XYZ file of C-alpha atoms in Angstrom:
324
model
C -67.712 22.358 -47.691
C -64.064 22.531 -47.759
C -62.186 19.715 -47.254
C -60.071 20.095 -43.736
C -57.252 18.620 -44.004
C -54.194 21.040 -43.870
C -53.028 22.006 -41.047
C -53.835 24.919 -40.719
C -57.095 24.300 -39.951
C -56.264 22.974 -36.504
C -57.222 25.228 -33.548
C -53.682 26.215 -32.366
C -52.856 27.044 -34.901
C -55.733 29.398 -35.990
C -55.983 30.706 -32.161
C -52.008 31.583 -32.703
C -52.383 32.994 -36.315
C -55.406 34.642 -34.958
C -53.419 36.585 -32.315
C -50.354 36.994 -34.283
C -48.336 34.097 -32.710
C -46.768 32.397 -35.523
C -43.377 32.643 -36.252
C -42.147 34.584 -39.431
C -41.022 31.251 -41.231
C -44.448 29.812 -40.283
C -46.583 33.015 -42.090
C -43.955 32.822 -45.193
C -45.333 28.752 -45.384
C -49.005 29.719 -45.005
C -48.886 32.463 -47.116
C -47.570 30.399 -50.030
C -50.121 27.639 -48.917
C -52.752 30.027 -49.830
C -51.614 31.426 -52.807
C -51.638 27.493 -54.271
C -55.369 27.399 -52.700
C -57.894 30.158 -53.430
C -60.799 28.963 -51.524
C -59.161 28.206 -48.279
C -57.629 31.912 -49.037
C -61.134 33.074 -48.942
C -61.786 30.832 -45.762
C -59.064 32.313 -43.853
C -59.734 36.040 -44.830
C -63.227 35.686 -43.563
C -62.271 34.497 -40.831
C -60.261 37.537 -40.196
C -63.017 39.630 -41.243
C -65.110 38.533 -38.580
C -62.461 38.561 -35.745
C -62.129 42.030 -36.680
C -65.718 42.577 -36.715
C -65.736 41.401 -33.012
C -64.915 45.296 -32.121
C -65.846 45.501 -27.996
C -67.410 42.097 -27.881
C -66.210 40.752 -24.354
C -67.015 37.434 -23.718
C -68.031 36.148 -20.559
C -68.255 32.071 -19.364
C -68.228 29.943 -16.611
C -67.349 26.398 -19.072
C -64.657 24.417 -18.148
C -61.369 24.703 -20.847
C -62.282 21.078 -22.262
C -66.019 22.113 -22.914
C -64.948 25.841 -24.453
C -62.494 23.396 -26.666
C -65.216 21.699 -27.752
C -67.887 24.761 -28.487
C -65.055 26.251 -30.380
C -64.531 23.471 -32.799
C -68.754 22.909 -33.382
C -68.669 26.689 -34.188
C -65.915 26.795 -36.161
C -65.623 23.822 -38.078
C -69.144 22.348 -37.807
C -71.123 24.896 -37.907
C -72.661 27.467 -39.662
C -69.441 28.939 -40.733
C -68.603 26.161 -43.180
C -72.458 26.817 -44.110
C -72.348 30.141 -45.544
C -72.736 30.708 -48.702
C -69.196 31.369 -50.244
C -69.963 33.777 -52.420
C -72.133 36.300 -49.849
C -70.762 38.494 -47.417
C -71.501 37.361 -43.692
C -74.295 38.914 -42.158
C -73.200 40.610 -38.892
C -74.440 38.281 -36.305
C -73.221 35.401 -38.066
C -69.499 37.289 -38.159
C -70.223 38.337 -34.152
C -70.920 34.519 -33.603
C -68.189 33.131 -35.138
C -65.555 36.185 -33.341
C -66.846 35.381 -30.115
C -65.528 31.596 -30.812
C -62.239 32.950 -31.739
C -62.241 35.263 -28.878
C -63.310 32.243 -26.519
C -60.516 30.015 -28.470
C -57.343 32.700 -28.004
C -58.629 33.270 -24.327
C -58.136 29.507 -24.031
C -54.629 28.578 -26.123
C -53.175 31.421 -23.802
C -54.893 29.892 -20.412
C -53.766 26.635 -21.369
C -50.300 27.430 -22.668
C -49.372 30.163 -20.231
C -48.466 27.804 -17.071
C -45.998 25.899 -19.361
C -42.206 27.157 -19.235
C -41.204 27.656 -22.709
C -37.828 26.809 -24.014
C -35.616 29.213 -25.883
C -31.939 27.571 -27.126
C -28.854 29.364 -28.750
C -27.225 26.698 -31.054
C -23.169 26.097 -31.141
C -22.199 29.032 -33.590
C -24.652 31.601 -32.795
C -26.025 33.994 -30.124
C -29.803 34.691 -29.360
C -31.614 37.592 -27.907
C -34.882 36.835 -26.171
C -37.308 39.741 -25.016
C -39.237 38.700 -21.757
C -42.320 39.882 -20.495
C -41.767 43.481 -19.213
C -38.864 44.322 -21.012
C -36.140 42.312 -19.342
C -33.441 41.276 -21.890
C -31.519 38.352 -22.322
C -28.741 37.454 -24.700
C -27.988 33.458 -24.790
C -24.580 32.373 -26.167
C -23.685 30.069 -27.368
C -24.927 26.402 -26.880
C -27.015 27.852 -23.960
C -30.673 27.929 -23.057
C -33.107 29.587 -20.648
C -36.405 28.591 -19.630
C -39.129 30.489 -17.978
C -43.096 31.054 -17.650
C -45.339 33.705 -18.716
C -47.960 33.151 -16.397
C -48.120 35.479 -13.519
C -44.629 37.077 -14.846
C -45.256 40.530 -13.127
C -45.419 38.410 -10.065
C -43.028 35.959 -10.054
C -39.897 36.830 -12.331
C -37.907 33.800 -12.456
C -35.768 31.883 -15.270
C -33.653 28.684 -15.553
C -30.358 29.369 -17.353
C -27.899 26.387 -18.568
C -25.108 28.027 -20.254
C -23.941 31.792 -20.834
C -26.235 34.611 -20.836
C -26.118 38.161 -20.513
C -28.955 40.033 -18.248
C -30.114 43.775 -18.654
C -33.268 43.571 -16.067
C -35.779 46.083 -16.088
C -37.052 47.342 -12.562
C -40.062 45.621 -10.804
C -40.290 42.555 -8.408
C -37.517 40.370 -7.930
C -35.521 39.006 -10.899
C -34.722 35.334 -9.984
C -31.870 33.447 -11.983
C -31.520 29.819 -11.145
C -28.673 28.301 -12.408
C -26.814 24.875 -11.979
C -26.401 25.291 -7.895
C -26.650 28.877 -7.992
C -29.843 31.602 -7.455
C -29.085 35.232 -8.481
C -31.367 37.647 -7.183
C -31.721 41.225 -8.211
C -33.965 44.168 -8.916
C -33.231 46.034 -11.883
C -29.456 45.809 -13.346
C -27.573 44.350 -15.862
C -25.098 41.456 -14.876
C -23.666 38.441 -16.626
C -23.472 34.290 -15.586
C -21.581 31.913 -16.483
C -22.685 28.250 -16.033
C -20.283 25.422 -17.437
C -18.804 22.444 -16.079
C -20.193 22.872 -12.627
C -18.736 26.182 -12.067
C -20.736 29.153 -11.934
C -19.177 32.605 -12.280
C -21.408 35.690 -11.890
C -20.691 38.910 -13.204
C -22.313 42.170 -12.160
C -22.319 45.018 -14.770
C -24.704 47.604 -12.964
C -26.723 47.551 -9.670
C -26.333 45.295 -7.494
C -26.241 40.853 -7.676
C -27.291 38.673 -4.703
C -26.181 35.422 -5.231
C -27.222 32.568 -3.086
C -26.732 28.428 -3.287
C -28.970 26.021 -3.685
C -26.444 23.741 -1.905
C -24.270 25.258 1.042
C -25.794 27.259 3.923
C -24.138 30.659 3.614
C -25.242 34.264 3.897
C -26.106 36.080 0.781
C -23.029 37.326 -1.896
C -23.584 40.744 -2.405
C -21.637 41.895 -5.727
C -21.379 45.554 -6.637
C -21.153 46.856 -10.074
C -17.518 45.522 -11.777
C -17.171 42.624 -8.749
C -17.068 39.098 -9.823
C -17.566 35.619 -7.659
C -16.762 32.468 -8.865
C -18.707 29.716 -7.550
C -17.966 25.885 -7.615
C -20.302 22.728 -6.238
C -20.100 21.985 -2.851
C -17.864 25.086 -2.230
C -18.829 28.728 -0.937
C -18.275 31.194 -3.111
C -14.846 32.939 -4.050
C -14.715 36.077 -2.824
C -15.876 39.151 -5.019
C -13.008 40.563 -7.502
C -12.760 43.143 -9.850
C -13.035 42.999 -13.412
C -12.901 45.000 -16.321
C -16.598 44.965 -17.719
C -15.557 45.189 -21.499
C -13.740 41.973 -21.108
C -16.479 40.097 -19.578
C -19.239 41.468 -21.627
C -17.402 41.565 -24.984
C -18.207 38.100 -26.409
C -22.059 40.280 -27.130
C -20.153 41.922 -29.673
C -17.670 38.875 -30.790
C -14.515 40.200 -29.168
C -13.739 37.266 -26.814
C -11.307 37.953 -23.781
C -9.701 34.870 -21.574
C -7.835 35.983 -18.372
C -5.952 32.852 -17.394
C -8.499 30.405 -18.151
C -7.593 26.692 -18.112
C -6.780 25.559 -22.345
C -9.382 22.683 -22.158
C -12.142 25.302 -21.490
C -10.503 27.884 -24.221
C -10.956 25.313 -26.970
C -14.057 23.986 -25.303
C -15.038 27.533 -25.883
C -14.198 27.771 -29.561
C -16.315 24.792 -30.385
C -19.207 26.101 -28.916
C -18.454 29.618 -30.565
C -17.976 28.157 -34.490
C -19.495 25.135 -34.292
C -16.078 22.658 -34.556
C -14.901 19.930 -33.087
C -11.680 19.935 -31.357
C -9.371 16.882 -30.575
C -7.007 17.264 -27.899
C -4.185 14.504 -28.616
C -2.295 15.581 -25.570
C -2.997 16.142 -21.657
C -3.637 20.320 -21.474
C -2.695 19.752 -17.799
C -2.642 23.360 -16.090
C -2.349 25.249 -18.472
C -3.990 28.204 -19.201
C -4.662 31.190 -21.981
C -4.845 34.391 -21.682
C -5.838 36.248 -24.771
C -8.762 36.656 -27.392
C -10.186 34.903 -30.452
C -10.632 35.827 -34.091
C -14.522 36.432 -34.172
C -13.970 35.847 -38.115
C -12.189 32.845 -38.064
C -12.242 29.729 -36.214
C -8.510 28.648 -37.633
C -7.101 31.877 -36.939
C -8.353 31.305 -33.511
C -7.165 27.966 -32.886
C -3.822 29.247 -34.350
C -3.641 32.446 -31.476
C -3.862 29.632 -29.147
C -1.856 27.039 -29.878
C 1.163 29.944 -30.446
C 0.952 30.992 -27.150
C 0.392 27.868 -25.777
C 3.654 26.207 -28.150
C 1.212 23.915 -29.138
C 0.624 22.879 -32.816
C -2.537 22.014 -34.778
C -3.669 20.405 -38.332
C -7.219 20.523 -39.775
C -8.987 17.752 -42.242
C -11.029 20.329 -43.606
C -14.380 19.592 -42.293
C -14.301 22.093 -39.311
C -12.262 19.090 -37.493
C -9.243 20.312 -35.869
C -6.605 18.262 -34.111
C -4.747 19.692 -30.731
C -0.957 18.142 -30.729
């Protein structure tokens, strides 16, 4: 018998290798893993084998998720399996047996993980794209996140944004963004929201945005497509104006656009963008920028600012810039 001590021999993570789940940097690890370990290589490809051999097999059972647990790990690691001889090829029941405990143990990491909200995070200094179920897109940027659950997704469509994100929905049931204070509701359209410091600005790009609060009692914001609100805690929410859409949507392609924003959020900004940290030695009082950034470079950036601003700047040279 082989000795079962890696990892990879635990049930999640064979149910999620199984079924494809693993990330890339995960199969790069295992892959090497079994290149340095020939007879759990031969382990794992017969376990394939037999998955594979499982062909129409449906399996049907009335055990609770604790007792399948437990039938799955007899079968698989106390069982026959390990019993085989290593050198024959499985007879076909034995290969049906042991795919209907792999079919039992996917069936049961997705029951049991489905109903959790899983996390996805953009760091400072880069943007993600995450693919939901049915399509819908969502680009995080930076230092954002979004949450949301699988289960019962063509349902009940909703996410939890903290951050920036960009939306491109795909049609179906309602498309529920909750946010800070805020709910956005829509269909199928493409819009953008903004979530920082308590303020809440949402952006629609196509169809149409309904945009509710958690907090104050007031009738539904309708925004058509280039129409903007602005909405701050404990206040209703600015009435819709226009914008130009490749200003609000251009920081998806790097090209970032201020329209008289405050300077405090501007250089909040370009630390979450490249990853800096900014020290303000003076009081930006009311201030504000209008302008772009240098995608590039994060001193270049800092330098477009504090010209227009008459400010000026030094650097100790460890992505550490100081605002005088």
């Amino acid at each position: 018998m082989m000795a079962k001590r890696s990892k990879y021999y635990q049930d999640n993570f064979i149910a999620r290798w199984i079924s494809g789940e693993i990330s890339f940097a995960e199969q790069v690890e295992f892959e090497k893993w079994l290149t340095g370990n020939p007879e759990d290589k031969k382990y794992f490809n017969e376990l394939q084998w037999s998955w594979k051999c499982a062909g129409q097999l449906k399996i049907k059972s009335r055990l609770s998720a604790e007792e399948r647990w437990n039938s799955i790990s007899e079968t698989i690691h106390g069982g026959s399996f390990y019993k085989a001889k290593k050198t024959g090829v499985f007879k076909f029941w034995q290969a049906a047996s042991i795919a209907a405990a792999i079919i039992m143990m996917v069936a049961v990491y997705y029951w049991t993980t489905s109903d959790q909200l899983i996390s996805e995070f953009a760091q400072r200094g880069e943007h993600k794209t995450i693919f939901l179920p049915g399509g819908s897109e969502v680009t995080l940027n930076a230092a954002s996140s979004l949450k949301y659950k699988k289960r019962n997704w063509d349902k009940k469509r909703e996410v939890f944004l903290i951050g920036e994100a960009f939306f491109n929905v795909t049609h179906g049931k309602e498309f529920v963004v909750k946010s800070n204070f805020v709910v956005i509701k829509v269909l199928g359209t493409s819009f953008n929201i903004r979530s920082r410091n308590n303020k809440v600005e949402v952006a629609c790009v196509t169809g149409k945005v309904s945009v509710e609060s958690s907090q104050q009692n007031f009738l539904p914001l309708i925004l058509n497509p280039a129409f903007k609100s602005l909405i701050i805690k404990n206040q209703i929410p600015a009435p819709p104006i226009q914008f130009k859409i490749k200003n609000k949507t251009g920081w998806l392609t790097g090209n970032y656009v201020f329209d008289s924003i405050p300077l405090s959020e501007v250089f909040e900004e370009i630390e979450r963008q490249f990853n800096c940290h900014v020290i303000l030695k003076r009081k930006m009082g009311e201030r504000t920028y209008s302008g772009g950034l240098d995608s590039k470079s994060v001193e270049k950036s800092i330098e477009m600012v504090c010209l227009s601003a008459g400010l000026r700047y030094s650097s100790t040279g460890t992505s550490e810039f100081i605002i005088y």
